[in-house]
Short mmCIF file of C-alpha atoms in Angstrom, two decimals:
data_model
loop_
_atom_site.label_atom_id
_atom_site.label_comp_id
_atom_site.label_asym_id
_atom_site.label_seq_id
_atom_site.Cartn_x
_atom_site.Cartn_y
_atom_site.Cartn_z
CA MET A 800 314.69 -17.40 46.45
CA LYS A 801 315.80 -14.44 48.53
CA LYS A 802 312.57 -12.52 47.82
CA THR A 803 310.51 -15.56 48.72
CA ALA A 804 312.40 -15.94 51.99
CA ASN A 805 311.69 -12.31 52.90
CA ILE A 806 307.97 -12.73 52.32
CA LEU A 807 307.95 -16.00 54.27
CA PHE A 808 309.77 -14.30 57.14
CA PHE A 809 307.09 -11.62 57.26
CA VAL A 810 304.33 -14.20 57.33
CA LEU A 811 306.01 -16.17 60.10
CA SER A 812 306.69 -13.04 62.15
CA PHE A 813 303.10 -11.88 61.80
CA SER A 814 301.84 -15.34 62.76
CA VAL A 815 303.96 -15.44 65.90
CA ALA A 816 302.58 -12.09 67.00
CA PHE A 817 298.90 -12.67 66.30
CA ALA A 818 298.08 -16.38 65.84
CA GLN A 819 296.31 -18.38 68.51
CA PRO A 820 298.22 -21.19 70.30
CA VAL A 821 298.64 -24.59 68.66
CA GLU A 822 296.23 -27.30 69.81
CA LYS A 823 297.66 -30.06 72.00
CA LEU A 824 296.71 -33.67 72.81
CA TYR A 825 295.69 -32.77 76.35
CA LYS A 826 293.88 -29.57 77.23
CA VAL A 827 293.88 -27.74 80.53
CA VAL A 828 290.80 -25.55 80.86
CA VAL A 829 290.58 -22.89 83.58
CA ALA A 830 287.35 -20.93 83.94
CA PRO A 831 285.98 -18.35 86.40
CA ASP A 832 282.38 -18.87 87.51
CA HIS A 833 281.07 -15.65 85.90
CA PHE A 834 280.42 -15.93 82.18
CA ASP A 835 281.85 -12.45 81.52
CA TRP A 836 284.82 -13.00 83.90
CA ASN A 837 283.86 -9.77 85.67
CA TYR A 838 283.38 -9.31 89.42
CA LYS A 839 282.70 -6.51 91.82
CA SER A 840 285.39 -5.61 94.31
CA GLY A 841 284.95 -7.80 97.41
CA GLU A 842 283.07 -10.51 95.48
CA ASN A 843 284.59 -13.99 95.57
CA VAL A 844 285.61 -15.78 92.38
CA LYS A 845 285.63 -19.55 91.94
CA PHE A 846 287.98 -21.09 89.38
CA THR A 847 287.28 -24.49 87.84
CA ILE A 848 290.28 -26.43 86.55
CA SER A 849 289.65 -29.32 84.15
CA VAL A 850 292.02 -31.60 82.28
CA LEU A 851 290.65 -33.03 79.01
CA GLN A 852 291.59 -35.53 76.34
CA ASN A 853 289.31 -36.10 73.35
CA GLY A 854 286.78 -33.84 75.05
CA ASN A 855 286.58 -36.06 78.16
CA LEU A 856 287.90 -35.47 81.67
CA VAL A 857 291.21 -37.16 82.49
CA LYS A 858 290.75 -38.91 85.82
CA ASN A 859 293.47 -38.62 88.46
CA ALA A 860 295.25 -35.89 86.56
CA ARG A 861 298.09 -34.36 88.55
CA VAL A 862 297.94 -30.54 88.57
CA ARG A 863 299.84 -27.76 90.22
CA TYR A 864 298.16 -24.38 90.35
CA GLU A 865 298.69 -20.89 91.67
CA ILE A 866 296.30 -18.00 92.27
CA GLY A 867 297.16 -14.36 92.78
CA PRO A 868 297.15 -10.87 91.25
CA GLU A 869 298.51 -11.01 87.69
CA LYS A 870 302.32 -10.88 87.44
CA MET A 871 302.63 -10.78 91.23
CA GLU A 872 303.68 -13.47 93.68
CA PRO A 873 300.82 -15.98 94.13
CA THR A 874 298.79 -15.83 97.31
CA LYS A 875 297.86 -19.49 97.01
CA LYS A 876 299.60 -22.43 95.31
CA GLU A 877 299.31 -26.19 95.60
CA THR A 878 299.90 -29.47 93.79
CA ILE A 879 296.87 -31.77 93.76
CA THR A 880 295.40 -34.84 92.11
CA LEU A 881 292.00 -34.48 90.43
CA PRO A 882 290.14 -37.82 90.91
CA SER A 883 287.38 -36.76 88.52
CA GLY A 884 289.65 -34.70 86.27
CA SER A 885 288.13 -31.43 87.46
CA ILE A 886 288.03 -29.28 90.58
CA THR A 887 286.51 -25.95 91.63
CA LEU A 888 288.62 -23.70 93.84
CA ASP A 889 287.86 -20.63 95.90
CA GLY A 890 290.02 -17.96 94.31
CA GLY A 891 289.32 -15.22 96.84
CA THR A 892 288.71 -11.62 95.89
CA MET A 893 290.25 -8.20 95.36
CA LYS A 894 289.33 -5.13 97.36
CA THR A 895 290.08 -2.67 94.55
CA GLY A 896 289.99 -2.73 90.75
CA GLY A 897 292.40 -5.27 89.27
CA PHE A 898 292.85 -8.80 87.97
CA LEU A 899 293.15 -12.10 89.82
CA ARG A 900 294.72 -14.96 87.88
CA CYS A 901 294.66 -18.74 88.22
CA ILE A 902 297.43 -20.64 86.41
CA ALA A 903 297.20 -24.43 86.18
CA ILE A 904 299.80 -26.90 84.88
CA ALA A 905 299.06 -30.59 84.37
CA GLU A 906 301.90 -33.09 84.01
CA ILE A 907 301.07 -36.12 81.87
CA ASP A 908 303.57 -38.65 80.54
CA GLY A 909 306.45 -36.37 81.38
CA LYS A 910 305.01 -33.36 79.50
CA GLU A 911 303.46 -30.21 80.90
CA TYR A 912 300.19 -28.68 79.70
CA ARG A 913 299.44 -25.16 80.91
CA ASN A 914 296.53 -22.75 80.85
CA LEU A 915 295.12 -19.88 82.86
CA ALA A 916 292.11 -17.70 83.47
CA THR A 917 291.91 -14.18 84.83
CA ALA A 918 289.04 -12.62 86.73
CA GLY A 919 288.56 -8.87 86.37
CA PHE A 920 287.45 -6.83 89.38
CA ASP A 921 285.86 -3.51 88.41
CA PRO A 922 288.45 -2.99 85.62
CA LEU A 923 286.88 0.29 84.53
CA THR A 924 287.88 1.80 87.89
CA ILE A 925 291.61 1.13 87.46
CA GLN A 926 293.61 4.35 87.46
CA PRO A 927 297.23 4.93 86.37
CA THR A 928 300.25 5.02 88.64
CA VAL A 929 302.58 6.84 86.24
CA GLU A 930 303.31 10.52 86.77
CA ASN A 931 302.05 13.03 84.19
CA PRO A 932 305.01 15.43 83.63
CA ALA A 933 304.09 19.10 83.89
CA ASP A 934 306.00 19.93 80.70
CA PHE A 935 304.87 16.84 78.75
CA ASP A 936 303.10 18.85 76.04
CA THR A 937 305.95 21.34 75.70
CA PHE A 938 308.47 18.51 75.36
CA TRP A 939 306.61 16.85 72.50
CA GLN A 940 305.66 20.09 70.78
CA THR A 941 309.35 21.00 70.70
CA ALA A 942 310.28 17.54 69.44
CA LYS A 943 307.74 17.76 66.60
CA ALA A 944 308.92 21.25 65.69
CA ASP A 945 312.48 19.95 65.46
CA LEU A 946 311.28 17.05 63.29
CA ALA A 947 309.52 19.45 60.92
CA LYS A 948 312.87 21.13 60.19
CA ILE A 949 314.37 17.86 58.91
CA PRO A 950 313.87 17.32 55.15
CA MET A 951 311.84 14.18 54.43
CA ASP A 952 314.05 13.12 51.50
CA ALA A 953 311.61 10.38 50.45
CA LYS A 954 312.82 7.56 48.22
CA MET A 955 310.40 5.02 46.74
CA THR A 956 311.60 1.80 45.13
CA LEU A 957 308.98 -0.20 43.23
CA LEU A 958 308.83 -3.89 44.19
CA PRO A 959 307.45 -5.46 40.98
CA GLU A 960 307.28 -8.96 42.47
CA ARG A 961 304.85 -7.74 45.13
CA CYS A 962 302.64 -5.58 42.91
CA THR A 963 299.20 -6.82 41.87
CA GLU A 964 296.81 -5.88 39.10
CA THR A 965 295.31 -3.17 41.29
CA VAL A 966 298.10 -2.19 43.74
CA ASN A 967 301.63 -0.83 43.40
CA VAL A 968 304.00 -1.83 46.21
CA TYR A 969 307.11 0.17 47.12
CA HIS A 970 309.99 -0.02 49.56
CA LEU A 971 309.92 3.40 51.21
CA ASN A 972 312.91 5.21 52.68
CA LEU A 973 312.48 8.50 54.59
CA GLN A 974 314.71 10.73 56.66
CA ASN A 975 313.60 10.63 60.27
CA PHE A 976 314.18 12.79 63.31
CA ARG A 977 317.66 14.05 62.49
CA ASN A 978 319.79 14.37 59.39
CA GLY A 979 321.13 11.02 58.25
CA THR A 980 318.71 8.81 60.21
CA ARG A 981 316.26 6.82 58.14
CA LEU A 982 312.82 5.25 58.42
CA TYR A 983 311.79 2.35 56.18
CA GLY A 984 308.49 0.76 55.31
CA ILE A 985 306.31 -0.91 52.69
CA LEU A 986 303.96 1.44 50.86
CA CYS A 987 300.94 0.11 48.96
CA VAL A 988 299.06 2.47 46.64
CA PRO A 989 295.97 1.71 44.53
CA LYS A 990 296.87 1.87 40.81
CA LYS A 991 293.60 3.41 39.72
CA GLU A 992 293.78 7.17 39.43
CA GLY A 993 291.95 8.92 42.22
CA LYS A 994 292.08 10.21 45.80
CA TYR A 995 292.26 7.74 48.68
CA PRO A 996 292.27 7.59 52.49
CA ALA A 997 295.44 6.35 54.22
CA LEU A 998 296.19 3.77 56.90
CA LEU A 999 299.47 3.63 58.83
CA HIS A 1000 300.51 0.27 60.31
CA VAL A 1001 302.89 0.59 63.28
CA PRO A 1002 304.87 -2.48 64.38
CA GLY A 1003 304.98 -4.79 67.33
CA ALA A 1004 308.26 -5.28 69.17
CA GLY A 1005 311.19 -6.96 67.50
CA VAL A 1006 313.23 -6.68 64.32
CA ARG A 1007 311.84 -8.14 61.10
CA ALA A 1008 310.93 -7.73 57.46
CA TYR A 1009 307.49 -6.55 56.36
CA GLY A 1010 305.20 -7.51 53.51
CA GLY A 1011 302.88 -4.51 53.40
CA ASP A 1012 299.09 -4.32 53.66
CA ILE A 1013 298.15 -5.13 50.07
CA ALA A 1014 294.68 -6.40 51.00
CA ASN A 1015 293.41 -3.06 52.28
CA ALA A 1016 295.13 -1.19 49.46
CA ALA A 1017 293.06 -3.31 47.08
CA LYS A 1018 289.97 -1.89 48.84
CA GLY A 1019 290.99 1.64 47.92
CA ILE A 1020 293.17 2.65 50.87
CA ILE A 1021 296.79 3.82 50.76
CA THR A 1022 298.64 1.70 53.33
CA LEU A 1023 302.08 2.12 54.87
CA GLN A 1024 303.63 -0.50 57.14
CA ILE A 1025 306.75 0.82 58.85
CA GLY A 1026 309.69 -0.60 60.74
CA ILE A 1027 311.14 1.49 63.57
CA HIS A 1028 314.85 0.67 63.60
CA GLY A 1029 316.22 2.63 60.67
CA VAL A 1030 317.08 -0.48 58.65
CA PRO A 1031 315.54 -1.64 55.35
CA VAL A 1032 312.53 -3.93 55.76
CA THR A 1033 313.21 -6.14 52.73
CA MET A 1034 316.47 -7.77 53.79
CA ASP A 1035 317.28 -11.45 54.17
CA PRO A 1036 315.86 -12.91 57.43
CA SER A 1037 319.34 -13.65 58.75
CA ASN A 1038 320.06 -9.92 58.95
CA TYR A 1039 317.17 -9.36 61.34
CA LEU A 1040 318.18 -12.33 63.46
CA ASP A 1041 321.68 -10.87 63.73
CA LEU A 1042 320.37 -7.42 64.64
CA GLY A 1043 317.88 -8.80 67.15
CA ALA A 1044 320.60 -10.80 68.88
CA GLY A 1045 323.21 -8.07 68.55
CA ALA A 1046 322.99 -4.33 68.01
CA LEU A 1047 319.24 -4.08 68.67
CA ASN A 1048 319.02 -6.57 71.51
CA GLY A 1049 317.20 -4.78 74.34
CA TYR A 1050 316.60 -1.62 72.29
CA MET A 1051 313.64 -0.70 74.49
CA ASN A 1052 316.13 0.11 77.28
CA TYR A 1053 318.56 2.25 75.29
CA GLY A 1054 319.01 5.73 76.74
CA SER A 1055 316.21 5.36 79.27
CA ASP A 1056 317.97 7.65 81.75
CA ASP A 1057 317.62 10.67 79.43
CA ARG A 1058 314.34 11.77 77.83
CA ASP A 1059 316.17 13.19 74.80
CA ARG A 1060 318.34 10.12 74.21
CA PHE A 1061 315.73 7.42 74.88
CA TYR A 1062 315.38 5.04 71.92
CA TYR A 1063 311.64 5.54 71.69
CA LYS A 1064 312.00 9.22 70.86
CA ARG A 1065 313.12 8.31 67.33
CA VAL A 1066 310.32 5.74 67.19
CA TYR A 1067 307.49 8.06 68.21
CA LEU A 1068 308.71 10.82 65.92
CA GLY A 1069 309.16 8.27 63.14
CA CYS A 1070 305.44 7.56 63.28
CA VAL A 1071 304.72 11.26 62.80
CA ARG A 1072 307.23 11.36 59.96
CA ALA A 1073 305.43 8.45 58.28
CA ASN A 1074 302.25 10.53 58.39
CA ASP A 1075 304.17 13.48 56.94
CA PHE A 1076 304.83 11.30 53.94
CA LEU A 1077 301.36 9.79 53.64
CA THR A 1078 299.65 13.17 53.76
CA SER A 1079 302.07 14.53 51.13
CA LEU A 1080 301.11 11.94 48.51
CA PRO A 1081 299.16 13.31 45.55
CA GLN A 1082 296.82 10.29 45.83
CA TYR A 1083 295.88 11.11 49.45
CA ASP A 1084 292.34 12.45 49.83
CA GLY A 1085 293.46 15.17 52.22
CA SER A 1086 291.40 14.26 55.26
CA ASN A 1087 291.06 10.57 56.13
CA LEU A 1088 294.01 9.07 58.03
CA ALA A 1089 294.05 6.21 60.57
CA VAL A 1090 296.72 4.28 62.48
CA THR A 1091 296.69 0.71 63.78
CA GLY A 1092 298.91 -1.93 65.38
CA GLY A 1093 299.24 -4.47 68.17
CA SER A 1094 301.36 -4.69 71.34
CA GLN A 1095 304.19 -2.18 70.82
CA GLY A 1096 302.14 -1.25 67.74
CA GLY A 1097 299.04 -0.83 69.92
CA ALA A 1098 301.03 1.61 72.02
CA LEU A 1099 302.29 3.43 68.93
CA SER A 1100 298.74 3.69 67.57
CA ILE A 1101 297.58 5.56 70.67
CA ILE A 1102 300.76 7.65 70.79
CA THR A 1103 300.59 8.64 67.12
CA ALA A 1104 296.94 9.63 67.40
CA ALA A 1105 297.76 11.79 70.42
CA LEU A 1106 300.81 13.44 68.82
CA ASP A 1107 299.43 14.00 65.34
CA PRO A 1108 296.12 15.88 64.83
CA ARG A 1109 296.00 14.64 61.22
CA VAL A 1110 295.00 11.19 62.54
CA LYS A 1111 291.22 10.78 62.64
CA TRP A 1112 290.90 7.21 63.95
CA LEU A 1113 293.02 4.62 65.73
CA GLY A 1114 292.80 0.86 66.17
CA ALA A 1115 294.86 -0.78 68.91
CA PHE A 1116 295.34 -4.39 69.98
CA TYR A 1117 296.73 -4.96 73.51
CA PRO A 1118 298.84 -1.78 73.87
CA ALA A 1119 302.26 -2.21 75.48
CA LEU A 1120 304.24 0.51 77.31
CA SER A 1121 301.17 1.25 79.44
CA ASP A 1122 301.49 2.31 83.07
CA VAL A 1123 304.95 0.77 83.35
CA THR A 1124 305.35 2.01 86.94
CA GLY A 1125 302.57 -0.28 88.19
CA TYR A 1126 305.14 -2.62 89.76
CA LEU A 1127 306.39 0.23 91.95
CA LYS A 1128 302.87 0.42 93.43
CA GLY A 1129 302.46 -3.30 94.02
CA ARG A 1130 300.60 -4.28 90.86
CA ALA A 1131 301.35 -5.34 87.27
CA GLY A 1132 302.98 -2.84 84.94
CA GLY A 1133 303.06 -2.83 81.16
CA TRP A 1134 305.56 -4.39 78.76
CA PRO A 1135 308.56 -4.28 78.70
CA HIS A 1136 308.24 -4.67 82.48
CA TYR A 1137 310.90 -2.15 83.43
CA PHE A 1138 310.20 -2.51 87.13
CA ASP A 1139 309.30 -6.16 87.66
CA LYS A 1140 311.47 -8.28 89.96
CA ASN A 1141 313.84 -9.17 87.12
CA ALA A 1142 314.60 -5.59 86.10
CA LEU A 1143 313.88 -3.58 89.25
CA ALA A 1144 317.49 -3.22 90.44
CA TYR A 1145 318.59 -1.97 87.02
CA ASN A 1146 315.73 0.44 86.31
CA ASN A 1147 314.52 1.70 89.68
CA LYS A 1148 316.38 5.00 89.43
CA PRO A 1149 314.85 8.49 89.58
CA GLU A 1150 316.16 9.54 86.17
CA LYS A 1151 314.67 6.46 84.45
CA ILE A 1152 311.32 6.83 86.18
CA THR A 1153 311.26 10.47 85.10
CA THR A 1154 312.14 9.64 81.48
CA LEU A 1155 309.48 6.95 81.20
CA GLY A 1156 306.79 9.43 82.21
CA TYR A 1157 307.31 11.20 78.88
CA TYR A 1158 306.88 7.93 76.95
CA ASP A 1159 304.21 6.01 78.84
CA VAL A 1160 301.07 5.33 76.81
CA VAL A 1161 298.92 6.53 79.70
CA ASN A 1162 300.04 10.11 79.21
CA PHE A 1163 299.30 9.99 75.49
CA ALA A 1164 295.95 8.30 76.15
CA ARG A 1165 294.98 11.30 78.29
CA ARG A 1166 295.44 13.44 75.18
CA VAL A 1167 293.70 11.30 72.55
CA LYS A 1168 290.89 13.27 70.90
CA VAL A 1169 289.80 10.89 68.13
CA PRO A 1170 287.60 7.77 68.10
CA GLY A 1171 289.38 4.48 68.74
CA TYR A 1172 288.67 0.77 68.54
CA TYR A 1173 290.49 -1.42 71.04
CA SER A 1174 290.74 -5.15 71.58
CA TRP A 1175 292.46 -7.48 74.05
CA GLY A 1176 291.94 -10.40 76.41
CA PHE A 1177 292.18 -10.90 80.15
CA ASN A 1178 294.81 -13.66 79.88
CA ASP A 1179 297.54 -11.52 78.35
CA GLU A 1180 300.79 -12.19 80.22
CA THR A 1181 302.88 -9.85 78.06
CA CYS A 1182 300.67 -6.77 78.30
CA PRO A 1183 298.77 -7.24 81.58
CA PRO A 1184 295.15 -6.07 81.42
CA THR A 1185 295.70 -3.92 84.53
CA SER A 1186 298.17 -1.83 82.54
CA MET A 1187 295.97 -1.64 79.45
CA TYR A 1188 292.92 -0.53 81.42
CA ALA A 1189 295.05 2.12 83.14
CA SER A 1190 295.48 3.69 79.69
CA TYR A 1191 292.01 2.94 78.35
CA ASN A 1192 290.24 4.42 81.37
CA VAL A 1193 291.79 7.87 80.94
CA ILE A 1194 290.75 8.18 77.29
CA SER A 1195 287.95 10.74 77.06
CA ALA A 1196 287.47 10.45 73.28
CA PRO A 1197 284.86 8.05 71.84
CA LYS A 1198 286.07 4.48 72.33
CA GLU A 1199 284.96 0.91 71.78
CA LEU A 1200 286.51 -2.12 73.49
CA TYR A 1201 286.07 -5.58 72.02
CA LEU A 1202 287.06 -8.19 74.59
CA ALA A 1203 288.09 -11.72 73.64
CA LEU A 1204 288.43 -12.77 77.26
CA GLU A 1205 290.49 -15.95 77.02
CA THR A 1206 293.06 -14.58 74.58
CA GLY A 1207 296.56 -13.90 75.78
CA HIS A 1208 299.07 -12.01 73.65
CA TRP A 1209 297.36 -13.25 70.50
CA THR A 1210 294.13 -12.71 68.63
CA TYR A 1211 291.27 -14.64 67.11
CA PRO A 1212 290.47 -14.00 63.43
CA GLU A 1213 287.19 -12.45 64.57
CA GLN A 1214 289.11 -9.71 66.39
CA HIS A 1215 290.98 -8.77 63.23
CA GLU A 1216 287.79 -8.91 61.17
CA LYS A 1217 286.09 -6.47 63.54
CA MET A 1218 289.10 -4.16 63.73
CA THR A 1219 289.60 -4.10 59.96
CA GLY A 1220 285.89 -3.65 59.36
CA TRP A 1221 285.76 -0.69 61.75
CA LEU A 1222 288.81 1.01 60.23
CA VAL A 1223 287.72 0.48 56.63
CA LYS A 1224 284.23 1.77 57.39
CA LYS A 1225 285.61 4.90 59.00
CA LEU A 1226 288.17 5.54 56.27
CA SER A 1227 285.63 4.93 53.51
CA ASN A 1228 282.98 7.10 55.19
CA LYS A 1229 280.42 4.31 54.89
#
């Protein structure tokens, strides 16, 4: 029963992170007047708000809406009745690259139904706000050199209940960035004798169990799905709930006033350590290694590819930790929103701003040298597109961006199919 609960917890956690929203009885549809949701700076956008039931407009629907730059105070808001069930509004424009968002909420029978749409204005012109520390490369070169001195001390525990006819599944336990600290994950290795490429899965935010990527291992790829918190990833779900509400609550803020004590230092180096292990396996083919993830994992995919020259390809969904200082310049910043109105008083200190420069995805994106496949939507309220484009636009390596415009912090199955297809093709040299 305990093993079943762990697997179920993984499935539920994965679903929360990537599944599309549940359908509702009434639908609020918000749409810009350009099919591709893209506009030139200075060009006006019109937003159409419609309220539907059974595919038909709901007459006299009561709606409140707001329009403004994403994550900023709205420049226009109003509560109106829609006699026909639909209305088209003048949303205004933006004078520079960015995103203008319309949020609409209909109240029907005491319940609220919400949706949004986001118009992009010259998004490929958006540039970062975060500082690029002069000693950034030296800092991380030193950190990696220190990591290399720490014995890996790898321990693999076979999980027979998860193994298949073609794949062995292990709980992996490595020593991380200093003696006594550990990194855990689920390793999946093809049973058939041979040499295989490797794929590292880096996690989204939170604390949870993991099930491992058995599906891609069955295709002939060694896969490793890691946690970042130094705790086993096969425990009972209640343990993760306790950690998430207790010791690891707000981990993304720990030590943010000191670049050497910041929590993410162990995380970033842990991703490199995971690759140390993968590339040491006798089944590894010696040359083909990729990394992928979404949100915090999207950030870690870019970071790992920049830090570790052994990585040949990266796949990132909606990368977090991107251009976090955007709020200090009057625009949206990336998750975890260190400088938005709710956290500004706590984080707006010189030492924290300095530290974050060494960890912002933008500064790793500048240093990415390998091909990457990226995917996100314009309606993401967790990782604002302004912040993601700030990172994407400074990448000089080959890159592909697959937009699913209306998605928020979730994905359609088609996005995962394209990402997986791209990674498998690259790793398999097909």
